[in-house]
PDB file of C-alpha atoms in Angstrom:
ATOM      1  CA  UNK A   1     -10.272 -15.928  11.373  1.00  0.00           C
ATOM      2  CA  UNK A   2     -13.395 -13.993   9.882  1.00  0.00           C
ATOM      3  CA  UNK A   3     -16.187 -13.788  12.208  1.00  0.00           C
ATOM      4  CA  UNK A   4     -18.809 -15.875  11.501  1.00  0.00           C
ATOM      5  CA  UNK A   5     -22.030 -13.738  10.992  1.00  0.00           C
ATOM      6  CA  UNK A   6     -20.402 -12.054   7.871  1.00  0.00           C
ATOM      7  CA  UNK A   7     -22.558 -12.182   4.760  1.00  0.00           C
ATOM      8  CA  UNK A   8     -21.847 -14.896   1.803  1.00  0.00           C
ATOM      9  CA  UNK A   9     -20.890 -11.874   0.083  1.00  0.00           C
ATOM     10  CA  UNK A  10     -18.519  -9.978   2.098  1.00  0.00           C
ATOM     11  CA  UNK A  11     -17.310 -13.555   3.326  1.00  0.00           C
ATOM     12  CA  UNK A  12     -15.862 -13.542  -0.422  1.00  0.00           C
ATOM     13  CA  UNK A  13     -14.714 -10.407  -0.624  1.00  0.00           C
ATOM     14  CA  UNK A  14     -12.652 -10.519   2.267  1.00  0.00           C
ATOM     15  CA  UNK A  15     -11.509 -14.094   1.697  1.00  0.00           C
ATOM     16  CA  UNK A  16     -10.582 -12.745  -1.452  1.00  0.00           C
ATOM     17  CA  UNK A  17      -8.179  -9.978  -0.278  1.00  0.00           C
ATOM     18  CA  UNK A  18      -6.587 -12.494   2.064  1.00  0.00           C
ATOM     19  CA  UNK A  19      -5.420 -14.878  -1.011  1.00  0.00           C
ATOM     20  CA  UNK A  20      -4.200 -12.201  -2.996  1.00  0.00           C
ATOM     21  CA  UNK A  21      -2.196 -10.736  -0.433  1.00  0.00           C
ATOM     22  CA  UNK A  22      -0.130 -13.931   0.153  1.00  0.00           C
ATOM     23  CA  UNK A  23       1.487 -12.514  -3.118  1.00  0.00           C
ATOM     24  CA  UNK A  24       2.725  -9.530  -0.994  1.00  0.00           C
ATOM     25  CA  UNK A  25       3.646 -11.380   2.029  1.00  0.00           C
ATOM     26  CA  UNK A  26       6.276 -13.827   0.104  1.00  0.00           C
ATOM     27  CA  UNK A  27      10.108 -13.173   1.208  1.00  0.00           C
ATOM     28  CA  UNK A  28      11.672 -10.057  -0.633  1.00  0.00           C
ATOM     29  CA  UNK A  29      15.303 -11.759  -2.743  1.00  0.00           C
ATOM     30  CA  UNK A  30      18.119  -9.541  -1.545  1.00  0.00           C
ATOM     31  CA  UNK A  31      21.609  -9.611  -2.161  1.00  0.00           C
ATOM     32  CA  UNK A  32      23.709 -11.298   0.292  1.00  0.00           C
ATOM     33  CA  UNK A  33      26.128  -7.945  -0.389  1.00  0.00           C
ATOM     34  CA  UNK A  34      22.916  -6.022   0.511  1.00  0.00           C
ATOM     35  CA  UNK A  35      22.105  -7.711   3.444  1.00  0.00           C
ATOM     36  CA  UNK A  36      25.235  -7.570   4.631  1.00  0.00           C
ATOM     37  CA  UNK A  37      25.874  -4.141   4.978  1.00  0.00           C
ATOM     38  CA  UNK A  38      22.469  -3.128   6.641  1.00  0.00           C
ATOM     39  CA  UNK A  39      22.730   0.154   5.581  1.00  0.00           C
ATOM     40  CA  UNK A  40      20.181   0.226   2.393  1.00  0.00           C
ATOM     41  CA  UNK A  41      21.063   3.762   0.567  1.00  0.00           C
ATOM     42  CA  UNK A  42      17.380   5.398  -1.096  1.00  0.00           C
ATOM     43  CA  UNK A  43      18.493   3.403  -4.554  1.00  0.00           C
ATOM     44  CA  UNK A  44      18.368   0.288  -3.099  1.00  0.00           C
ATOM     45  CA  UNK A  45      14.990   0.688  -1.794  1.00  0.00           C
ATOM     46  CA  UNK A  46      14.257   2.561  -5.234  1.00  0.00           C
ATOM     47  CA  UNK A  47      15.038  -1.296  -6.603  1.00  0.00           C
ATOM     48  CA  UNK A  48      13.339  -3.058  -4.003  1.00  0.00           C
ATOM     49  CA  UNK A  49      10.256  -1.138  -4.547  1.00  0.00           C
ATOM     50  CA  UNK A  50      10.101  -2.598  -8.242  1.00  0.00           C
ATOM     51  CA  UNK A  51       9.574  -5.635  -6.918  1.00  0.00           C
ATOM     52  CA  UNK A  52       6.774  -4.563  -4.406  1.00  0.00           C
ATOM     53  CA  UNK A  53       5.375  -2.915  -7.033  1.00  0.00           C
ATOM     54  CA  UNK A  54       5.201  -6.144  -9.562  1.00  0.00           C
ATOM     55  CA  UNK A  55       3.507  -8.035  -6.801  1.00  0.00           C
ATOM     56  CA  UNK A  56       0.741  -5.103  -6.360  1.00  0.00           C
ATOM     57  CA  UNK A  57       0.092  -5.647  -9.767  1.00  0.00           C
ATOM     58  CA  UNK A  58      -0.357  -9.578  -9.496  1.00  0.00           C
ATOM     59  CA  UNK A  59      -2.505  -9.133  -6.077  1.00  0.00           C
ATOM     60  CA  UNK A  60      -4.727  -6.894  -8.023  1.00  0.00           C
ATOM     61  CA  UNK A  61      -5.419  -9.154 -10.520  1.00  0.00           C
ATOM     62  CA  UNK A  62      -6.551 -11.548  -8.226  1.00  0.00           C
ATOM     63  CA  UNK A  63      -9.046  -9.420  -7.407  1.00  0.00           C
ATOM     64  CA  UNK A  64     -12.188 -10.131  -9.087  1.00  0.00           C
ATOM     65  CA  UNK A  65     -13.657  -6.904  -9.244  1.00  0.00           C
ATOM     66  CA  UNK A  66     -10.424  -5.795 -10.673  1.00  0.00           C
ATOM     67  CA  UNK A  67     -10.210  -8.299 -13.585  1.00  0.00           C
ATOM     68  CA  UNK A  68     -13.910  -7.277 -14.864  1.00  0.00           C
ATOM     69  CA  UNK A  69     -12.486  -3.374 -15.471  1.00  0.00           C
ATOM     70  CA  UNK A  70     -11.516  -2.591 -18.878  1.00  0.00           C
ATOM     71  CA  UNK A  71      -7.385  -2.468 -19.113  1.00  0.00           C
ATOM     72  CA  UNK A  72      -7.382   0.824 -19.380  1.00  0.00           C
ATOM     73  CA  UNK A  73      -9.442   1.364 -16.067  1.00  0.00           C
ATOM     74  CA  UNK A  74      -6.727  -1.592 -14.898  1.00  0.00           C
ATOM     75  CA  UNK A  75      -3.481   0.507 -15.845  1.00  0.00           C
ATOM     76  CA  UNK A  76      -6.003   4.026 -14.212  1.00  0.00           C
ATOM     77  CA  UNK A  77      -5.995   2.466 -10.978  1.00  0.00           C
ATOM     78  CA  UNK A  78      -2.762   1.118 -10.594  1.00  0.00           C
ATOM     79  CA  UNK A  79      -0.871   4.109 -12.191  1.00  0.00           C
ATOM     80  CA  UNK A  80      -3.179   6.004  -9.601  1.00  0.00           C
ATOM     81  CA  UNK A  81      -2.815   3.980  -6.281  1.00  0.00           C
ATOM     82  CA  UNK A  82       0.605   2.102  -6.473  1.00  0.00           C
ATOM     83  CA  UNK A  83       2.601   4.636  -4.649  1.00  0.00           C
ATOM     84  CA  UNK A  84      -0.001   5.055  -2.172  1.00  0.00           C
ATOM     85  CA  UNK A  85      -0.349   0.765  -1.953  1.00  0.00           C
ATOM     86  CA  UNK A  86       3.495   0.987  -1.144  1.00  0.00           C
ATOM     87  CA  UNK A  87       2.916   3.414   1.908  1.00  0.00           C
ATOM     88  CA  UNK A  88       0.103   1.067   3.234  1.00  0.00           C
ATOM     89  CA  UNK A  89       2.534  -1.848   2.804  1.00  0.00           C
ATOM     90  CA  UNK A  90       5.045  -0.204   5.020  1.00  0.00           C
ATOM     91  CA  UNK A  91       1.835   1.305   7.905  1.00  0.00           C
ATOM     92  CA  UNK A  92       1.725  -2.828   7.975  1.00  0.00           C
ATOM     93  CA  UNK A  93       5.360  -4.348   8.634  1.00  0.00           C
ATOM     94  CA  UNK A  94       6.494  -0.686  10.135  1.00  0.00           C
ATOM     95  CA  UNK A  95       8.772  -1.810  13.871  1.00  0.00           C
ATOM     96  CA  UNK A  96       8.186   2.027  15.721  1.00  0.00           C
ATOM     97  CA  UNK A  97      10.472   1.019  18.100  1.00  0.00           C
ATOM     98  CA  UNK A  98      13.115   0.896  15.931  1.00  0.00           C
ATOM     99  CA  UNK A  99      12.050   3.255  13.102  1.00  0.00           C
ATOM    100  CA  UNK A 100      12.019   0.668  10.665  1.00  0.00           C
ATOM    101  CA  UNK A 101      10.248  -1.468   7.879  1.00  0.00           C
ATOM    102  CA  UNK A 102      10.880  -5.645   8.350  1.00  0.00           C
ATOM    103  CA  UNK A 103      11.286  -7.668   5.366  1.00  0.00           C
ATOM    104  CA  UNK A 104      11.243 -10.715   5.175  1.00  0.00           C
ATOM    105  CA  UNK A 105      13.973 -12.556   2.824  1.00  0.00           C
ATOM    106  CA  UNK A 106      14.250 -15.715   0.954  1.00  0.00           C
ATOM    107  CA  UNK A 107      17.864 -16.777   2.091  1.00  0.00           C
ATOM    108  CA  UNK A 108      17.724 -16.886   6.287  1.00  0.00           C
ATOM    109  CA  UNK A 109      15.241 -15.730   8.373  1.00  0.00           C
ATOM    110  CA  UNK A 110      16.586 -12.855  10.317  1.00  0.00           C
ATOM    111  CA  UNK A 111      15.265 -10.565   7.418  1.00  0.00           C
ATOM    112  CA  UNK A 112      15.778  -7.389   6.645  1.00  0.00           C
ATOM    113  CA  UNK A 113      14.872  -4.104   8.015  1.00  0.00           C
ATOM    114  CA  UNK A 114      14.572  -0.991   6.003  1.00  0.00           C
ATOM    115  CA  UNK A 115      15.493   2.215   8.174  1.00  0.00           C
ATOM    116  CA  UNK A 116      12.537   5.253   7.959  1.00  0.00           C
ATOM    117  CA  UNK A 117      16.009   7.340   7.512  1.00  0.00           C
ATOM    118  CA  UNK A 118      16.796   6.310   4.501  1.00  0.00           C
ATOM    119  CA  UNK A 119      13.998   8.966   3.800  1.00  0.00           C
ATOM    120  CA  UNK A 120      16.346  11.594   4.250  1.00  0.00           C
ATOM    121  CA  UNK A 121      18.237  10.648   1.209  1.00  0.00           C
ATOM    122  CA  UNK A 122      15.783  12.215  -0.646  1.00  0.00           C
ATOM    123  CA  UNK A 123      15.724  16.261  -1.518  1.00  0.00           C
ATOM    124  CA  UNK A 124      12.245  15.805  -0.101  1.00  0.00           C
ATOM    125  CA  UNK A 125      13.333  16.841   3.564  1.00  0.00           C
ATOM    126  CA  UNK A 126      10.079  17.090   4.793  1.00  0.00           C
ATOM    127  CA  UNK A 127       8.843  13.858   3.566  1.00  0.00           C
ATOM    128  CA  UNK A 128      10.778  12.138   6.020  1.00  0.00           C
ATOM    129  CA  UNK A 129       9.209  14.145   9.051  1.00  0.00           C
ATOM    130  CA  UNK A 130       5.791  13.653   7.544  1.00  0.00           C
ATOM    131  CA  UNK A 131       5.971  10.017   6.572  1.00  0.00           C
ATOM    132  CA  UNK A 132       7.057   9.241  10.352  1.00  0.00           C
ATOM    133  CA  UNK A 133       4.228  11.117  11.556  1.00  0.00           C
ATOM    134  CA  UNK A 134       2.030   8.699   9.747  1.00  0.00           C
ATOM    135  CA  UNK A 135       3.517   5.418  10.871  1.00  0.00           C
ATOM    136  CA  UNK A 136       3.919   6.302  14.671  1.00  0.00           C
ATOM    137  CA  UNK A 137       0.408   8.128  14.710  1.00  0.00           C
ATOM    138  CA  UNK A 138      -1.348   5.151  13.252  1.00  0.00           C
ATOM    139  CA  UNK A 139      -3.569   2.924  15.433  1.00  0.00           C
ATOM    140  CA  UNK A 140      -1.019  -0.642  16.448  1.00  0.00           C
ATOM    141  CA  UNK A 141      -4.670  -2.078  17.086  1.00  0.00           C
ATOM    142  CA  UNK A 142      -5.491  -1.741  13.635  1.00  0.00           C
ATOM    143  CA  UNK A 143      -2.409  -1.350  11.797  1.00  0.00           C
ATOM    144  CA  UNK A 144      -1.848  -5.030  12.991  1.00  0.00           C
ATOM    145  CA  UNK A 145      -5.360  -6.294  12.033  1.00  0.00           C
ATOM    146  CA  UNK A 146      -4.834  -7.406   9.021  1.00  0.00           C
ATOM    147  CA  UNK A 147      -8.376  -7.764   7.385  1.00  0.00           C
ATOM    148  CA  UNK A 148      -8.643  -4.628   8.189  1.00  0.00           C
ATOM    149  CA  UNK A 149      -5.138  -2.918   6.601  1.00  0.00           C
ATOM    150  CA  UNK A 150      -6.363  -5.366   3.292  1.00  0.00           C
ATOM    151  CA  UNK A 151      -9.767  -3.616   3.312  1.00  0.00           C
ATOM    152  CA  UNK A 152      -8.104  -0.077   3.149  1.00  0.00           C
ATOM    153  CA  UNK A 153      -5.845  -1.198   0.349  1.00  0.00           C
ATOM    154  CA  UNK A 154      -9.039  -2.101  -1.492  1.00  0.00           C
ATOM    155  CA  UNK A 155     -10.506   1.172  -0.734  1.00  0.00           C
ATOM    156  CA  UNK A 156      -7.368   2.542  -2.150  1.00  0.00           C
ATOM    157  CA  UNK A 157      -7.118   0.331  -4.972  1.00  0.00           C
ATOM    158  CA  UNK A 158     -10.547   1.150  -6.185  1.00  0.00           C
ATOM    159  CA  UNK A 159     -10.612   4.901  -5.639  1.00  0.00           C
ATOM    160  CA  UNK A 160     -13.167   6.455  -8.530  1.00  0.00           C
ATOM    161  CA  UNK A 161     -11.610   9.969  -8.688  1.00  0.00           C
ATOM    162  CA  UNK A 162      -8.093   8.730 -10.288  1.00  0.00           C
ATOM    163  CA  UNK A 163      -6.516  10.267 -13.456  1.00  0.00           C
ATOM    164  CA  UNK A 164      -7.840   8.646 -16.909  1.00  0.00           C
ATOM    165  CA  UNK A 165     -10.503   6.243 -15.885  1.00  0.00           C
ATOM    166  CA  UNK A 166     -13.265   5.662 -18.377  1.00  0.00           C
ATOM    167  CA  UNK A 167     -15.929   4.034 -15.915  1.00  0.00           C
ATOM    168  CA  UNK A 168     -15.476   5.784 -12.718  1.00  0.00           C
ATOM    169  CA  UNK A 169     -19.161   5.065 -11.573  1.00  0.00           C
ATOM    170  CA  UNK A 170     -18.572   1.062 -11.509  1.00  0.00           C
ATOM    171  CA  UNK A 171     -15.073   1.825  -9.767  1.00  0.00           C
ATOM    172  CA  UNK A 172     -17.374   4.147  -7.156  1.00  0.00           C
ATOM    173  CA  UNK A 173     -19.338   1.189  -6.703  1.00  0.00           C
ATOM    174  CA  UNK A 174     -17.191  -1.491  -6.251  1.00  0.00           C
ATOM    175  CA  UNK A 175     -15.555   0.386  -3.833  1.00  0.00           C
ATOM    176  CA  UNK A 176     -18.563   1.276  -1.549  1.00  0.00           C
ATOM    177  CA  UNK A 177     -18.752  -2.420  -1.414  1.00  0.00           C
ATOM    178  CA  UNK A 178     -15.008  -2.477   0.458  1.00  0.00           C
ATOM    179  CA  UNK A 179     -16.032   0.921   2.454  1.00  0.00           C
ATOM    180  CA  UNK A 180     -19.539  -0.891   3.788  1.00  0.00           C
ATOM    181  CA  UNK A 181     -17.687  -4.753   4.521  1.00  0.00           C
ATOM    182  CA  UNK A 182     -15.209  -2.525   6.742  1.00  0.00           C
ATOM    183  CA  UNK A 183     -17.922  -0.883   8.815  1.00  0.00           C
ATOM    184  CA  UNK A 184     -19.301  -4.219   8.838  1.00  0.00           C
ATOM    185  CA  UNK A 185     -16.266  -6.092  10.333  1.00  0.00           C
ATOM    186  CA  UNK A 186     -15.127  -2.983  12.305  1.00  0.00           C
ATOM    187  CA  UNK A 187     -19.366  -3.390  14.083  1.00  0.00           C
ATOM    188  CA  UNK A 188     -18.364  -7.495  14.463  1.00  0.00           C
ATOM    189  CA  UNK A 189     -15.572  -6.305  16.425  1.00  0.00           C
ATOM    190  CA  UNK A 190     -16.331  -3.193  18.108  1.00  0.00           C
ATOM    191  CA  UNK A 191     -19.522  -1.855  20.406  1.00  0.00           C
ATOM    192  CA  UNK A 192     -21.697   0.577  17.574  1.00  0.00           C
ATOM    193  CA  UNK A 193     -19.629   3.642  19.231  1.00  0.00           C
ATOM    194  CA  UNK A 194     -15.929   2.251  18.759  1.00  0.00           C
ATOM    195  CA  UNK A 195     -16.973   0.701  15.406  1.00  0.00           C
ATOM    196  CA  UNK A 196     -17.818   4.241  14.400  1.00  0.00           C
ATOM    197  CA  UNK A 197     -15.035   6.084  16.087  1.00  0.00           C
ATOM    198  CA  UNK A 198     -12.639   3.767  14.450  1.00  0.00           C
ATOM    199  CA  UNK A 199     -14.083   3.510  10.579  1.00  0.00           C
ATOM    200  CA  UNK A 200     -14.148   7.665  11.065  1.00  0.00           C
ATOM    201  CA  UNK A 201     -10.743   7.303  12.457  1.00  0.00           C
ATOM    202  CA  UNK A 202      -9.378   5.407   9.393  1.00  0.00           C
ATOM    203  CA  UNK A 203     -11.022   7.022   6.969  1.00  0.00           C
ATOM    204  CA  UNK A 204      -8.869  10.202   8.107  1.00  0.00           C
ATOM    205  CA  UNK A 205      -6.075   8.348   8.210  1.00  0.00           C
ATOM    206  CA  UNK A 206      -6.964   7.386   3.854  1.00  0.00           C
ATOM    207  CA  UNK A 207      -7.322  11.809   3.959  1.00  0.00           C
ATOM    208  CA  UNK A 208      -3.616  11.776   4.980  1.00  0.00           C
ATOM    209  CA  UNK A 209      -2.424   8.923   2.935  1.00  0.00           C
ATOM    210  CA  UNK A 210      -3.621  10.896  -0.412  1.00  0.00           C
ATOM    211  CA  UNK A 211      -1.471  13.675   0.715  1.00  0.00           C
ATOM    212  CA  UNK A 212       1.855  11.763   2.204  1.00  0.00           C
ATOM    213  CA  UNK A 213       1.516  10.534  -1.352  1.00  0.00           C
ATOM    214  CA  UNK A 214       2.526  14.017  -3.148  1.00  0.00           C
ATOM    215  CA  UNK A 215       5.794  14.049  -1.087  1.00  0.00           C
ATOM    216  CA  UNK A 216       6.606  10.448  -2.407  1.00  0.00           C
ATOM    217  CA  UNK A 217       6.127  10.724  -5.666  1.00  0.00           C
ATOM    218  CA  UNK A 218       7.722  13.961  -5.482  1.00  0.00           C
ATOM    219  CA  UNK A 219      10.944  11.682  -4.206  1.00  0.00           C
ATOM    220  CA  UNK A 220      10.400   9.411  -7.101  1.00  0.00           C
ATOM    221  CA  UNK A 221       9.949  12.446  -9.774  1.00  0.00           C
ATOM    222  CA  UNK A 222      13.618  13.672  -8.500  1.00  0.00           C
ATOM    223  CA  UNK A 223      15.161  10.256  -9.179  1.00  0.00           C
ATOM    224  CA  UNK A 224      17.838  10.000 -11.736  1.00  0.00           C
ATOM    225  CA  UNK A 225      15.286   7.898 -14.844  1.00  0.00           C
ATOM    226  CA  UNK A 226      18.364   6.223 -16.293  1.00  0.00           C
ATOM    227  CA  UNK A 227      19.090   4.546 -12.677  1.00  0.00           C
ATOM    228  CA  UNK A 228      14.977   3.278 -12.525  1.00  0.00           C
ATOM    229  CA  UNK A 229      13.153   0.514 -13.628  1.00  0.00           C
ATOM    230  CA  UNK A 230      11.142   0.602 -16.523  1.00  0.00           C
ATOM    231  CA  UNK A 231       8.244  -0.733 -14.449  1.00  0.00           C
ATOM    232  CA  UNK A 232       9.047   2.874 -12.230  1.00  0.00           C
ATOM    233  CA  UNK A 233       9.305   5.422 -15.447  1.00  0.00           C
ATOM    234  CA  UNK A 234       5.592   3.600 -16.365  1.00  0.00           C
ATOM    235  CA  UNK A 235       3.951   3.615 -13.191  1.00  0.00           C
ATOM    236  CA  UNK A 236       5.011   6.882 -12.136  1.00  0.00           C
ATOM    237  CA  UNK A 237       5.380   9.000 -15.564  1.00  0.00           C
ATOM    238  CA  UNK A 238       8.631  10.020 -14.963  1.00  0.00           C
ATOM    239  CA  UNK A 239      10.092  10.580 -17.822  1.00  0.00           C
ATOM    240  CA  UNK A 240       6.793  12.873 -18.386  1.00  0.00           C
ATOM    241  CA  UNK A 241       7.837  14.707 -15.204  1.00  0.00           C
ATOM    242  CA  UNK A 242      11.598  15.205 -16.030  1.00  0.00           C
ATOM    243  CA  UNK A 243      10.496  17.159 -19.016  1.00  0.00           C
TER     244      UNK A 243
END
C-alpha cells in the first residue's frame, strides 16, 4: 500500500517501480540436477546471474524515464549499474540467519537458496568478508520495505556520473526525482527526525554499495570468458579486461 497523501506524481513513479519489478520477482528456472544437490558452485550462480541480469534489463525498460534516454544513455546506465542492481537484489531476498539468498523457482515451492559462501569461490577473498558485512549491517526495517529497496534501485539505475553517457544532466535530474519521492515516503512514514536519520542512513549505505561493487566485478573480470554468457562479456567488458 502507498500512503495516501503522495503526490499524482510520485504516486506514478512509485507505482511505476512496483510493476516493473514483478519482472524480477518471477520464479528463477533451475535444473532439477541443480536443485538437487544444494550446493550451487560460483559458475552456477555465474549462470543464474544471466538471467537476473536479462530481467534488469526488461524492468528498466518499463521505466518511463528510462525509455525517453537515447540507447546509448540506455546501454551507459545499465553497463554502469547492473552489477550493483544484482547486489541490491540480493540486500532484498538475503535470509541472515542462514547466510543465504532465497529464490524462488518455477517447479515446487520450497525454492532455492543461494549460500553467501559460495563467495569464497572466488580469488576475491575479501569480497566475501565485505559483501557479508553489507547484508547483515543493513537495516531488516528497510531492507524489507519494499518501496523503499525499489526507490534505491532507481537511484542506482539513474546515477549521472556513469562511464559514456551523453546527457548526464537529464539522468541527474531524473534521478533527484527518485532521491526527493524517497525522503518523501521515508517523512509519510517516519517523525521529521527518523525520516532524516534513515534517508542519511541509506544514502551511506548507496556510498558502500559503489564500492562492494569493485570487488564484484573484480570476481566477474577473473572469470574464465569462454565459460560466460555473452550477455556477461557485454555488460561487464570482459573480454576488454582479460586483455
Amino acid at each position: 500500500m502507498l500512503p495516501s497523501r503522495l503526490s499524482e506524481r510520485d504516486r506514478f513513479l512509485m507505482q511505476e517501480l512496483i510493476i516493473a519489478n514483478s519482472i524480477l520477482k518471477q520464479p528463477v528456472d533451475l535444473s532439477l540436477k541443480q536443485r538437487a544437490t544444494g550446493d550451487l558452485t560460483l559458475m552456477d550462480v555465474v549462470r543464474m546471474t544471466d538471467l537476473a541480469l536479462r530481467r534488469i534489463i526488461s524492468m528498466a525498460k518499463e521505466i518511463s524515464s528510462f525509455r525517453e534516454l537515447s540507447q546509448d544513455d540506455q546501454i551507459a546506465l545499465l553497463k554502469g549499474s547492473c552489477s550493483e542492481l544484482l547486489i541490491l537484489r540480493g540486500v532484498m531476498v538475503f535470509d541472515p540467519t542462514k547466510d543465504v539468498w532465497n529464490h524462488h523457482v518455477i517447479q515446487g515451492s520450497s525454492g532455492v537458496e543461494i549460500k553467501l559462501d559460495v563467495l569464497k569461490g572466488s580469488k576475491e577473498s575479501q569480497h566475501y568478508e565485505e559483501h557479508k558485512r553489507f547484508l547483515t549491517t543493513f537495516s531488516e526495517k528497510w531492507r524489507r520495505n519494499e518501496n523503499v529497496m525499489l526507490l534505491l534501485n532507481a537511484i542506482t539505475l539513474f546515477c549521472p556520473e556513469r562511464c559514456n553517457l551523453k546527457s548526464p544532466e537529464n539522468i541527474r535530474a531524473k534521478q533527484l526525482e527518485y532521491y526527493q519521492l524517497l525522503k518523501t515516503y521515508l517523512n509519510l512514514l517516519c517523525s521529521p527526525a527518523e525520516a532524516q536519520q534513515t534517508y542519511d542512513m541509506l544514502l551511506r549505505k548507496l556510498v558502500d554499495l559503489h564500492q562492494l561493487n569493485q570487488g564484484l566485478l573484480r570476481i566477474y573480470y577473473g572469470l574464465n570468458i569462454k565459460e560466460v554468457d555473452p550477455l556477461l562479456l557485454e555488460l561487464f567488458d570482459l573480454a576488454q579486461h582479460r586483455q
